[in-house]
Structures are given as C-alpha cells and as structure tokens.
mmCIF file of C-alpha atoms in Angstrom:
data_model
loop_
_atom_site.group_PDB
_atom_site.id
_atom_site.type_symbol
_atom_site.label_atom_id
_atom_site.label_comp_id
_atom_site.label_asym_id
_atom_site.label_seq_id
_atom_site.Cartn_x
_atom_site.Cartn_y
_atom_site.Cartn_z
ATOM 1 C CA UNK A 786 -0.198 -23.393 8.605
ATOM 2 C CA UNK A 787 -3.449 -23.131 6.635
ATOM 3 C CA UNK A 788 -3.393 -22.997 2.846
ATOM 4 C CA UNK A 789 -4.324 -19.288 2.981
ATOM 5 C CA UNK A 790 -1.455 -18.547 5.377
ATOM 6 C CA UNK A 791 0.951 -20.450 3.103
ATOM 7 C CA UNK A 792 -0.303 -18.481 0.100
ATOM 8 C CA UNK A 793 0.192 -15.195 1.966
ATOM 9 C CA UNK A 794 3.704 -16.117 3.044
ATOM 10 C CA UNK A 795 4.715 -17.261 -0.443
ATOM 11 C CA UNK A 796 3.207 -14.185 -2.077
ATOM 12 C CA UNK A 797 5.048 -11.792 0.245
ATOM 13 C CA UNK A 798 8.285 -13.753 -0.230
ATOM 14 C CA UNK A 799 7.941 -13.090 -3.952
ATOM 15 C CA UNK A 800 7.168 -9.413 -3.244
ATOM 16 C CA UNK A 801 10.340 -9.193 -1.141
ATOM 17 C CA UNK A 802 12.371 -10.662 -4.004
ATOM 18 C CA UNK A 803 10.929 -8.097 -6.454
ATOM 19 C CA UNK A 804 11.664 -5.228 -4.073
ATOM 20 C CA UNK A 805 15.244 -6.411 -3.648
ATOM 21 C CA UNK A 806 15.720 -6.628 -7.428
ATOM 22 C CA UNK A 807 13.738 -3.701 -8.847
ATOM 23 C CA UNK A 808 12.603 -1.143 -6.263
ATOM 24 C CA UNK A 809 15.599 0.541 -4.606
ATOM 25 C CA UNK A 810 13.430 3.181 -2.897
ATOM 26 C CA UNK A 811 12.148 0.472 -0.574
ATOM 27 C CA UNK A 812 13.916 -1.731 1.923
ATOM 28 C CA UNK A 813 12.332 -5.139 1.935
ATOM 29 C CA UNK A 814 11.471 -6.878 5.141
ATOM 30 C CA UNK A 815 10.862 -10.422 6.187
ATOM 31 C CA UNK A 816 7.618 -11.887 4.788
ATOM 32 C CA UNK A 817 4.955 -13.130 7.179
ATOM 33 C CA UNK A 818 1.796 -15.188 6.746
ATOM 34 C CA UNK A 819 -0.624 -12.263 6.915
ATOM 35 C CA UNK A 820 -2.733 -10.239 4.506
ATOM 36 C CA UNK A 821 -0.457 -7.162 4.424
ATOM 37 C CA UNK A 822 3.147 -6.157 3.826
ATOM 38 C CA UNK A 823 4.300 -2.709 4.931
ATOM 39 C CA UNK A 824 6.937 -0.454 3.406
ATOM 40 C CA UNK A 825 8.606 2.562 4.973
ATOM 41 C CA UNK A 826 7.568 5.970 3.686
ATOM 42 C CA UNK A 827 10.325 7.995 5.300
ATOM 43 C CA UNK A 828 8.265 9.049 8.309
ATOM 44 C CA UNK A 829 6.882 7.295 11.354
ATOM 45 C CA UNK A 830 3.557 9.087 10.771
ATOM 46 C CA UNK A 831 2.503 6.849 7.863
ATOM 47 C CA UNK A 832 3.561 3.866 5.797
ATOM 48 C CA UNK A 833 2.748 2.162 2.555
ATOM 49 C CA UNK A 834 0.734 -0.993 3.040
ATOM 50 C CA UNK A 835 0.248 -3.645 0.380
ATOM 51 C CA UNK A 836 -2.777 -5.856 0.976
ATOM 52 C CA UNK A 837 -4.173 -9.028 -0.520
ATOM 53 C CA UNK A 838 -7.675 -10.372 -0.013
ATOM 54 C CA UNK A 839 -8.089 -13.992 -1.084
ATOM 55 C CA UNK A 840 -11.830 -14.023 -0.402
ATOM 56 C CA UNK A 841 -12.743 -10.869 -2.357
ATOM 57 C CA UNK A 842 -10.135 -11.370 -5.106
ATOM 58 C CA UNK A 843 -8.624 -7.937 -4.645
ATOM 59 C CA UNK A 844 -5.295 -6.327 -3.955
ATOM 60 C CA UNK A 845 -4.538 -2.865 -2.587
ATOM 61 C CA UNK A 846 -1.713 -0.412 -2.367
ATOM 62 C CA UNK A 847 -2.346 2.217 0.255
ATOM 63 C CA UNK A 848 -1.037 4.929 2.487
ATOM 64 C CA UNK A 849 -1.802 3.875 6.051
ATOM 65 C CA UNK A 850 -1.903 6.731 8.554
ATOM 66 C CA UNK A 851 -2.001 5.681 12.190
ATOM 67 C CA UNK A 852 -4.025 7.778 14.640
ATOM 68 C CA UNK A 853 -3.438 11.153 12.990
ATOM 69 C CA UNK A 854 -6.559 12.712 11.461
ATOM 70 C CA UNK A 855 -4.717 16.036 11.163
ATOM 71 C CA UNK A 856 -2.205 14.426 8.776
ATOM 72 C CA UNK A 857 -5.023 12.911 6.720
ATOM 73 C CA UNK A 858 -6.769 16.308 6.529
ATOM 74 C CA UNK A 859 -3.494 17.993 5.543
ATOM 75 C CA UNK A 860 -2.919 15.481 2.738
ATOM 76 C CA UNK A 861 -6.538 15.745 1.633
ATOM 77 C CA UNK A 862 -5.918 19.434 0.917
ATOM 78 C CA UNK A 863 -3.587 18.195 -1.864
ATOM 79 C CA UNK A 864 -6.046 15.564 -3.151
ATOM 80 C CA UNK A 865 -6.570 17.021 -6.629
ATOM 81 C CA UNK A 866 -2.877 17.811 -7.065
ATOM 82 C CA UNK A 867 -1.822 14.325 -5.922
ATOM 83 C CA UNK A 868 -4.336 12.506 -8.114
ATOM 84 C CA UNK A 869 -3.317 14.607 -11.121
ATOM 85 C CA UNK A 870 0.326 13.863 -10.396
ATOM 86 C CA UNK A 871 -0.388 10.133 -10.071
ATOM 87 C CA UNK A 872 -2.885 10.049 -12.940
ATOM 88 C CA UNK A 873 -4.981 7.911 -10.597
ATOM 89 C CA UNK A 874 -8.150 8.337 -8.586
ATOM 90 C CA UNK A 875 -7.594 7.314 -4.978
ATOM 91 C CA UNK A 876 -10.047 6.220 -2.290
ATOM 92 C CA UNK A 877 -9.640 8.676 0.598
ATOM 93 C CA UNK A 878 -10.941 7.084 3.807
ATOM 94 C CA UNK A 879 -10.716 9.245 6.926
ATOM 95 C CA UNK A 880 -12.395 6.484 8.964
ATOM 96 C CA UNK A 881 -13.687 8.712 11.744
ATOM 97 C CA UNK A 882 -14.704 5.745 13.920
ATOM 98 C CA UNK A 883 -11.200 4.254 13.812
ATOM 99 C CA UNK A 884 -7.754 5.427 14.803
ATOM 100 C CA UNK A 885 -6.231 4.894 11.354
ATOM 101 C CA UNK A 886 -6.993 6.566 8.029
ATOM 102 C CA UNK A 887 -6.313 5.103 4.599
ATOM 103 C CA UNK A 888 -5.652 6.444 1.116
ATOM 104 C CA UNK A 889 -5.798 3.550 -1.320
ATOM 105 C CA UNK A 890 -6.241 2.143 -4.754
ATOM 106 C CA UNK A 891 -7.798 -1.286 -5.299
ATOM 107 C CA UNK A 892 -7.507 -3.792 -8.141
ATOM 108 C CA UNK A 893 -9.666 -6.861 -8.612
ATOM 109 C CA UNK A 894 -7.560 -9.913 -9.343
ATOM 110 C CA UNK A 895 -7.727 -13.524 -8.182
ATOM 111 C CA UNK A 896 -4.728 -13.824 -5.898
ATOM 112 C CA UNK A 897 -5.519 -17.496 -5.274
ATOM 113 C CA UNK A 898 -4.354 -18.184 -8.829
ATOM 114 C CA UNK A 899 -0.557 -18.102 -8.690
ATOM 115 C CA UNK A 900 -0.363 -17.355 -12.421
ATOM 116 C CA UNK A 901 -1.695 -13.856 -11.542
ATOM 117 C CA UNK A 902 1.080 -13.105 -9.075
ATOM 118 C CA UNK A 903 3.546 -11.493 -11.475
ATOM 119 C CA UNK A 904 0.865 -9.082 -12.695
ATOM 120 C CA UNK A 905 -0.443 -8.314 -9.211
ATOM 121 C CA UNK A 906 2.992 -7.833 -7.656
ATOM 122 C CA UNK A 907 4.109 -5.540 -10.474
ATOM 123 C CA UNK A 908 0.889 -3.520 -10.113
ATOM 124 C CA UNK A 909 1.181 -3.234 -6.330
ATOM 125 C CA UNK A 910 4.836 -2.224 -6.368
ATOM 126 C CA UNK A 911 4.441 0.218 -9.264
ATOM 127 C CA UNK A 912 1.570 1.895 -7.396
ATOM 128 C CA UNK A 913 3.562 1.818 -4.142
ATOM 129 C CA UNK A 914 6.464 3.539 -5.881
ATOM 130 C CA UNK A 915 4.129 6.239 -7.215
ATOM 131 C CA UNK A 916 2.565 6.664 -3.776
ATOM 132 C CA UNK A 917 6.031 7.017 -2.272
ATOM 133 C CA UNK A 918 6.920 9.757 -4.766
ATOM 134 C CA UNK A 919 3.637 11.625 -4.238
ATOM 135 C CA UNK A 920 3.346 11.373 -0.454
ATOM 136 C CA UNK A 921 6.806 11.040 1.099
ATOM 137 C CA UNK A 922 7.864 14.702 0.953
ATOM 138 C CA UNK A 923 4.368 15.952 1.771
ATOM 139 C CA UNK A 924 4.295 13.826 4.920
ATOM 140 C CA UNK A 925 7.806 14.922 5.892
ATOM 141 C CA UNK A 926 6.694 18.567 5.496
ATOM 142 C CA UNK A 927 3.650 18.095 7.728
ATOM 143 C CA UNK A 928 3.917 20.168 10.916
#
C-alpha cells in the first residue's frame, strides 16, 4: 500500500471510531484506502460523502446524488431555505456533463499532517450531521 493509501485508511478508521462514539444518526462502515467515506442519508437516491484530498489540502462534506437531475433541481428549489437553516453557503453543482450531482462545502486543511485530523474529522462530521438534518426529510419527500 502506498503512503497515501495508508493515510486514507487510517484517517477513515479514525472517522469510523468518531461516528461510533459521537454520531448516532450514522451507522459507520468499514474504512477503505480511498479518498471518500460514504454515509447513509435514509434514501437510496442520495448519500453523504466525506472526501479528503491530500494533494490540494482540502476536505469536503457533501450530498452526492447519483444520476437524478430531477432530485437536484427539486432540492435547489429549497437552496435559500436550506442555507439559512444550516447557516452555511453550499456549492451546488448540477454537473450536467456527468451522471452525479453534488452539493458540498469545502475546507482547506492539510490532511497530510496527522495533527490536523481531530479538527478535520470534527468539522466533516459536524457538517455531515447538519446536512443529514437539512436534506434527509426533503429527499424522502421527493416524488
């Protein structure tokens, strides 16, 4: 395994531990050596995806919508309401040339420095929890 793959695996293992201890709304899953870790959102239409980018020194918490532009458009109708509720500005990416769409928030932090992990994991999971609260019922109510 490369050093980046080891870092990814170890980071997600720590995320799993935090979820198990502090975030009951999520069921943790097995960590893998990859740049993302997905969490259930209560619907098969979308999920929460946590991402790390070791090259760009950034982390993300996002709603990942697979191949459903109608769901993205439906949620976008609530953009102002959701962002007010979250007290956050989100990046809304319909990604017309791709199957998936993404609604995300990004933080710059050097994930290669393990001393930043506690801060980055807390940020990602706090945002994920807020995203869950703001999007879960809206996605379930989508027709």
